[in-house]
Tab-separated table of C-alpha atoms in Angstrom:
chain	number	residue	atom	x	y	z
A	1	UNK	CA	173.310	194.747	68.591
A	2	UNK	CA	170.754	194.430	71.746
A	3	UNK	CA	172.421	192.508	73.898
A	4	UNK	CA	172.166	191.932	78.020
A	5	UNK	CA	175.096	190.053	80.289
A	6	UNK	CA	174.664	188.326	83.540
A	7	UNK	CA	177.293	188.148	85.904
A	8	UNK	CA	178.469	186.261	87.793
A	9	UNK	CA	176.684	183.367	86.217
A	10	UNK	CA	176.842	181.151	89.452
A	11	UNK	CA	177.336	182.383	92.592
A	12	UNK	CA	177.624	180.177	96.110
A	13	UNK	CA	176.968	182.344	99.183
A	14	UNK	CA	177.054	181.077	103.107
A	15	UNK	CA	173.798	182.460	104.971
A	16	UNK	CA	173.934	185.892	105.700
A	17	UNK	CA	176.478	187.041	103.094
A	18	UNK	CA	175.270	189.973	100.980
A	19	UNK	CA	176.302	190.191	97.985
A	20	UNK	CA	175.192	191.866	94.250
A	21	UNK	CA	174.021	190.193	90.822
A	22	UNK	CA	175.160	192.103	87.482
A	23	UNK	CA	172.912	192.928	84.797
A	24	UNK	CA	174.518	195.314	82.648
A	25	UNK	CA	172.704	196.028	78.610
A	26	UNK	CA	173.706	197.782	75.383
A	27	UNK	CA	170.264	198.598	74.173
A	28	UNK	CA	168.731	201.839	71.840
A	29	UNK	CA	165.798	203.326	73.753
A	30	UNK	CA	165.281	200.897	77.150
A	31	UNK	CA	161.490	201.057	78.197
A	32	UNK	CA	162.161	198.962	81.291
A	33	UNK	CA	164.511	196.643	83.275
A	34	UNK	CA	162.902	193.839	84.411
A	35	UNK	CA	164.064	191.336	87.112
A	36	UNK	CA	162.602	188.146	87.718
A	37	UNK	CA	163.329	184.874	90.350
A	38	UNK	CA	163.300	181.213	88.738
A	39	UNK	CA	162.959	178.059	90.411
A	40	UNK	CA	164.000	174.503	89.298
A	41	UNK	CA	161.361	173.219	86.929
A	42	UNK	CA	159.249	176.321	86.884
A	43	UNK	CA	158.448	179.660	84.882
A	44	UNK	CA	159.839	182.556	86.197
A	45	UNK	CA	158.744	184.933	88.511
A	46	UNK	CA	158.277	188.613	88.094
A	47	UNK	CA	160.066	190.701	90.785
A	48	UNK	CA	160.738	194.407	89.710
A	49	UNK	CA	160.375	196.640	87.150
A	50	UNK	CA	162.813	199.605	86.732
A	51	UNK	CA	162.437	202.058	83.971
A	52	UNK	CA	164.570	205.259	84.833
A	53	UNK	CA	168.538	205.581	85.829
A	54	UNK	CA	168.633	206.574	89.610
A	55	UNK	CA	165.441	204.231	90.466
A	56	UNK	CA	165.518	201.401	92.986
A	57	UNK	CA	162.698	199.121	94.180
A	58	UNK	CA	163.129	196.818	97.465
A	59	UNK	CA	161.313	193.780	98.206
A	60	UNK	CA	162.323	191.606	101.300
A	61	UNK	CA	165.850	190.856	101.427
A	62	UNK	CA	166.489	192.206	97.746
A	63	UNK	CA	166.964	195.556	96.261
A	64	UNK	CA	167.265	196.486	92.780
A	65	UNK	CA	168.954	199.462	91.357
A	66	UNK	CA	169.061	200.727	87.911
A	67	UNK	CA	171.872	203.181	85.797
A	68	UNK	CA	172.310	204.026	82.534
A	69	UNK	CA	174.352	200.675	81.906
A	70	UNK	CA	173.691	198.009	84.196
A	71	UNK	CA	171.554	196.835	86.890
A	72	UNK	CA	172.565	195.392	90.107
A	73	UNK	CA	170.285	192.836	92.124
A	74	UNK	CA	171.482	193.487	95.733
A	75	UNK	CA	170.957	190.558	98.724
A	76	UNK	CA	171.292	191.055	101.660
A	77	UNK	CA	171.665	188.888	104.705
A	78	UNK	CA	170.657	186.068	101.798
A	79	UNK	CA	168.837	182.813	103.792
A	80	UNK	CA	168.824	179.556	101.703
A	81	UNK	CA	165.338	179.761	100.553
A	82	UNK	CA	166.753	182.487	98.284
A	83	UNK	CA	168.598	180.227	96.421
A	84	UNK	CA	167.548	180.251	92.606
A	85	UNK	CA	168.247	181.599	89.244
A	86	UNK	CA	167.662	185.002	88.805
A	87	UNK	CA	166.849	186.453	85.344
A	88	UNK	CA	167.162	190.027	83.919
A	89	UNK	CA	165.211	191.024	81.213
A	90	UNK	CA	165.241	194.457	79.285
A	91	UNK	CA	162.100	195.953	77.266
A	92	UNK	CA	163.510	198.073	74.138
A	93	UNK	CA	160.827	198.995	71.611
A	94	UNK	CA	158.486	196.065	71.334
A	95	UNK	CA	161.144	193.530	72.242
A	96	UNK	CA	162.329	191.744	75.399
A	97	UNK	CA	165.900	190.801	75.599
A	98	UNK	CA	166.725	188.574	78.449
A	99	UNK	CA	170.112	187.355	80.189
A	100	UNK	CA	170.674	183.311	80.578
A	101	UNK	CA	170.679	184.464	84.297
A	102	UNK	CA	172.617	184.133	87.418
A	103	UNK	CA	172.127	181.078	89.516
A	104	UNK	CA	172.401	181.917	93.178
A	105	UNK	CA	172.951	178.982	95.670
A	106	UNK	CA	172.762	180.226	99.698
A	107	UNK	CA	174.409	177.457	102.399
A	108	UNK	CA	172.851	177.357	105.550
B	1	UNK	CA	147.598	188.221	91.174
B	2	UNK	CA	147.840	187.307	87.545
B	3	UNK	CA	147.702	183.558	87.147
B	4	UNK	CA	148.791	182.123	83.571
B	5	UNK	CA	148.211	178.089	83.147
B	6	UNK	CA	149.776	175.606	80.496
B	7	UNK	CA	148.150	173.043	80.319
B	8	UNK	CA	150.764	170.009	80.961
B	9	UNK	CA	153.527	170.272	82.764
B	10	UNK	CA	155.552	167.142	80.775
B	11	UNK	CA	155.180	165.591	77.551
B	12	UNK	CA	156.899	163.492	75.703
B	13	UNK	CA	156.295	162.635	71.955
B	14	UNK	CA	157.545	161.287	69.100
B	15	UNK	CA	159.230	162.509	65.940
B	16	UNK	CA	156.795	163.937	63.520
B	17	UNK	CA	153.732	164.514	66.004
B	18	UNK	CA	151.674	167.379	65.516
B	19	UNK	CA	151.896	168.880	68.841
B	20	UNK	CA	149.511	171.475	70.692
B	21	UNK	CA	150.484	173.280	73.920
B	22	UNK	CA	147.679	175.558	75.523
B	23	UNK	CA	148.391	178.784	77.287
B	24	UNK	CA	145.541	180.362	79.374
B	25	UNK	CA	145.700	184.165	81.012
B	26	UNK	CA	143.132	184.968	83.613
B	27	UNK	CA	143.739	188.573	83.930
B	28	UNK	CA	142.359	189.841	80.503
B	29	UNK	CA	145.697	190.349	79.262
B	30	UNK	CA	145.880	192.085	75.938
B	31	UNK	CA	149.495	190.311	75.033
B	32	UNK	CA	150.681	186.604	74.840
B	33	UNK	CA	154.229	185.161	74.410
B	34	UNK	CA	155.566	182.179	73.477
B	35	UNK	CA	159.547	181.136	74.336
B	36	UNK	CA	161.373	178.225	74.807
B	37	UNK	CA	164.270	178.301	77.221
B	38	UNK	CA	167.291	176.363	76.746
B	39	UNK	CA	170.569	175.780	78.836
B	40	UNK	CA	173.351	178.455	77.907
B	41	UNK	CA	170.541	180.068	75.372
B	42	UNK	CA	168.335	181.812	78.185
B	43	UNK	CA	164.622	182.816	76.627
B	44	UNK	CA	164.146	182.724	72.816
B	45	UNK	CA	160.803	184.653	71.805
B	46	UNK	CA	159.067	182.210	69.145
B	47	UNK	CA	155.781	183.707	68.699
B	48	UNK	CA	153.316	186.640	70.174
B	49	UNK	CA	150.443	188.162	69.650
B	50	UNK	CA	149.123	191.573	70.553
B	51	UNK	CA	145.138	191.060	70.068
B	52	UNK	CA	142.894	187.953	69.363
B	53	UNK	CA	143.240	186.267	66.263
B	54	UNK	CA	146.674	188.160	65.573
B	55	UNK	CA	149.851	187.277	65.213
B	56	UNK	CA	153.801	187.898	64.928
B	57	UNK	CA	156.983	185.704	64.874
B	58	UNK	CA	159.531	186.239	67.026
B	59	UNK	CA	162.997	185.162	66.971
B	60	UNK	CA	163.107	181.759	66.058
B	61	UNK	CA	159.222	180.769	64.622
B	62	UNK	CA	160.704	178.071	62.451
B	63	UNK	CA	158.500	174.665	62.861
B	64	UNK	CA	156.237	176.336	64.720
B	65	UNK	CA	152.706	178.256	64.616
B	66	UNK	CA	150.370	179.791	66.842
B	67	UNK	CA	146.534	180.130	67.220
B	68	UNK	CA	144.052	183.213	69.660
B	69	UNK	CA	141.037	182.440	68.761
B	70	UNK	CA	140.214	183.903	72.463
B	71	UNK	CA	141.835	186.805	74.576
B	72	UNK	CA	142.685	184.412	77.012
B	73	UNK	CA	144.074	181.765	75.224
B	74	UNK	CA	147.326	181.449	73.052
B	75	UNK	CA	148.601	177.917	70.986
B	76	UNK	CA	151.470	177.106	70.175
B	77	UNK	CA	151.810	173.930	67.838
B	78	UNK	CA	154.714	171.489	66.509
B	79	UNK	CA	153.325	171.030	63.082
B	80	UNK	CA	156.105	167.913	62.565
B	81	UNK	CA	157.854	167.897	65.852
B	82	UNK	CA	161.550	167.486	65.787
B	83	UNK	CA	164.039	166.588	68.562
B	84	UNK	CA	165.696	170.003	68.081
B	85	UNK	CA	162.238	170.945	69.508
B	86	UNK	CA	163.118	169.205	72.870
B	87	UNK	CA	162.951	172.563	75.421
B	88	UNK	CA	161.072	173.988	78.085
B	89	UNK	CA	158.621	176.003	76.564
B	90	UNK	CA	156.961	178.842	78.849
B	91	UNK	CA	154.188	180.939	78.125
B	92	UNK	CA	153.691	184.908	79.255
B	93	UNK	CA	151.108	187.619	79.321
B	94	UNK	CA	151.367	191.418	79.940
B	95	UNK	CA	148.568	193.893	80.523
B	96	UNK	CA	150.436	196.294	78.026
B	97	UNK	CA	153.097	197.243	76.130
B	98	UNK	CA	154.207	198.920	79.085
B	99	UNK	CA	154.248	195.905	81.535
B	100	UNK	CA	156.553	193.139	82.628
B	101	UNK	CA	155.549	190.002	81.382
B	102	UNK	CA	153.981	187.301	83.649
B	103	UNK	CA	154.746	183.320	83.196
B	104	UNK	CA	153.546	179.991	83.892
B	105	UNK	CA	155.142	177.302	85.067
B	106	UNK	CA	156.219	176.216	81.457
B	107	UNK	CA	155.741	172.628	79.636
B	108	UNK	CA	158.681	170.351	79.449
B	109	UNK	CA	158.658	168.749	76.017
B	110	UNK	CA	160.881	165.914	74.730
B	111	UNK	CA	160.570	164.764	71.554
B	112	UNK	CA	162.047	161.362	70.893
């Protein structure tokens, strides 16, 4: 069965402590690994797109890597506005599976 | 930037209603999703459609059907609503098959 786990499913960081997000899958023929940001009370937010073992896209303060398995959301030096739930999502075939997410809260 | 607008951002209604939500892509987007998103159940794919005036069910179409008339625009509609149908509902568009899909900022529906 297509399935794709989040982990941790909360996490509570203080400002400034990097740390990594889980996505790992168990899908037949992944098209893409897709990583998105959610806010309270509004639709998520495309981030990256990964669609090859070995890739890694960086944006800001977050870097996503990508292996045959799992994907890892990596933050580093995290500042409070980064707090949110952050959703993985993987394409197989015509189908999106997505994870119930990881909900990252960053203490000033 | 791709900009996709439902049309309220609350509603509330009442058992048996016959409820419309409106979806509108500005990017000429040949797909349109419709999920609902629930607490512990993450995104549930309900409808989608990969060309005007077509479409398939997803995983849970039950109670529900959808209407493109347009490219741009994509229905979903409560024929009876229920209060099992109380979710956040959140409409998505993708260039391609081979794109990540883009959201709005979702409808909040309870049904009382």
């Amino acid at each position: 069965e297509d399935q794709v786990t989040q982990s941790p499913e909360a996490l509570r960081l203080q400002e400034g402590e990097s740390s990594s997000l889980n996505c790992s899958y168990t899908v037949s023929g992944l098209r893409g690994l897709f990583w998105y940001r959610q806010d309270p009370g509004k639709g998520p937010e495309f981030l990256f797109t990964l669609y090859s073992a070995g890739e890694e896209k960086e944006k800001e303060r977050l870097k996503a890597t990508l292996t045959k398995k799992e994907s890892f959301l990596h933050i580093t030096a995290p500042k409070p506005e980064d707090s949110a739930t952050y959703l993985c999502a993987v394409q197989a075939g015509n189908q999106f599976y997505f994870g119930t997410g990881t909900s990252l809260t960053v203490i000033p | 930037d791709v900009k996709v607008t439902q049309s309220s951002r609350y509603l509330v209604k009442r058992t048996g209603e016959k409820v419309f939500l409106e979806c509108v892509q500005d990017m000429d987007h040949e797909n349109m999703f419709w999920y609902r998103q629930d607490p512990g159940l993450g995104l549930r794919l309900i409808y989608f459609s990969y060309d005007v005036k077509m479409k398939e069910k997803g995983d849970i179409p039950e109670g529900y059907s959808v209407s493109r008339e347009k490219k741009e625009r994509f229905s979903l509609i409560l024929e009876s609503a229920s209060t099992n149908q109380t979710s956040m509902y959140l409409c998505a568009s993708s260039l391609n098959r081979n794109s990540p899909l883009h959201f709005g900022n979702g409808t909040r529906l309870t049904v009382t």
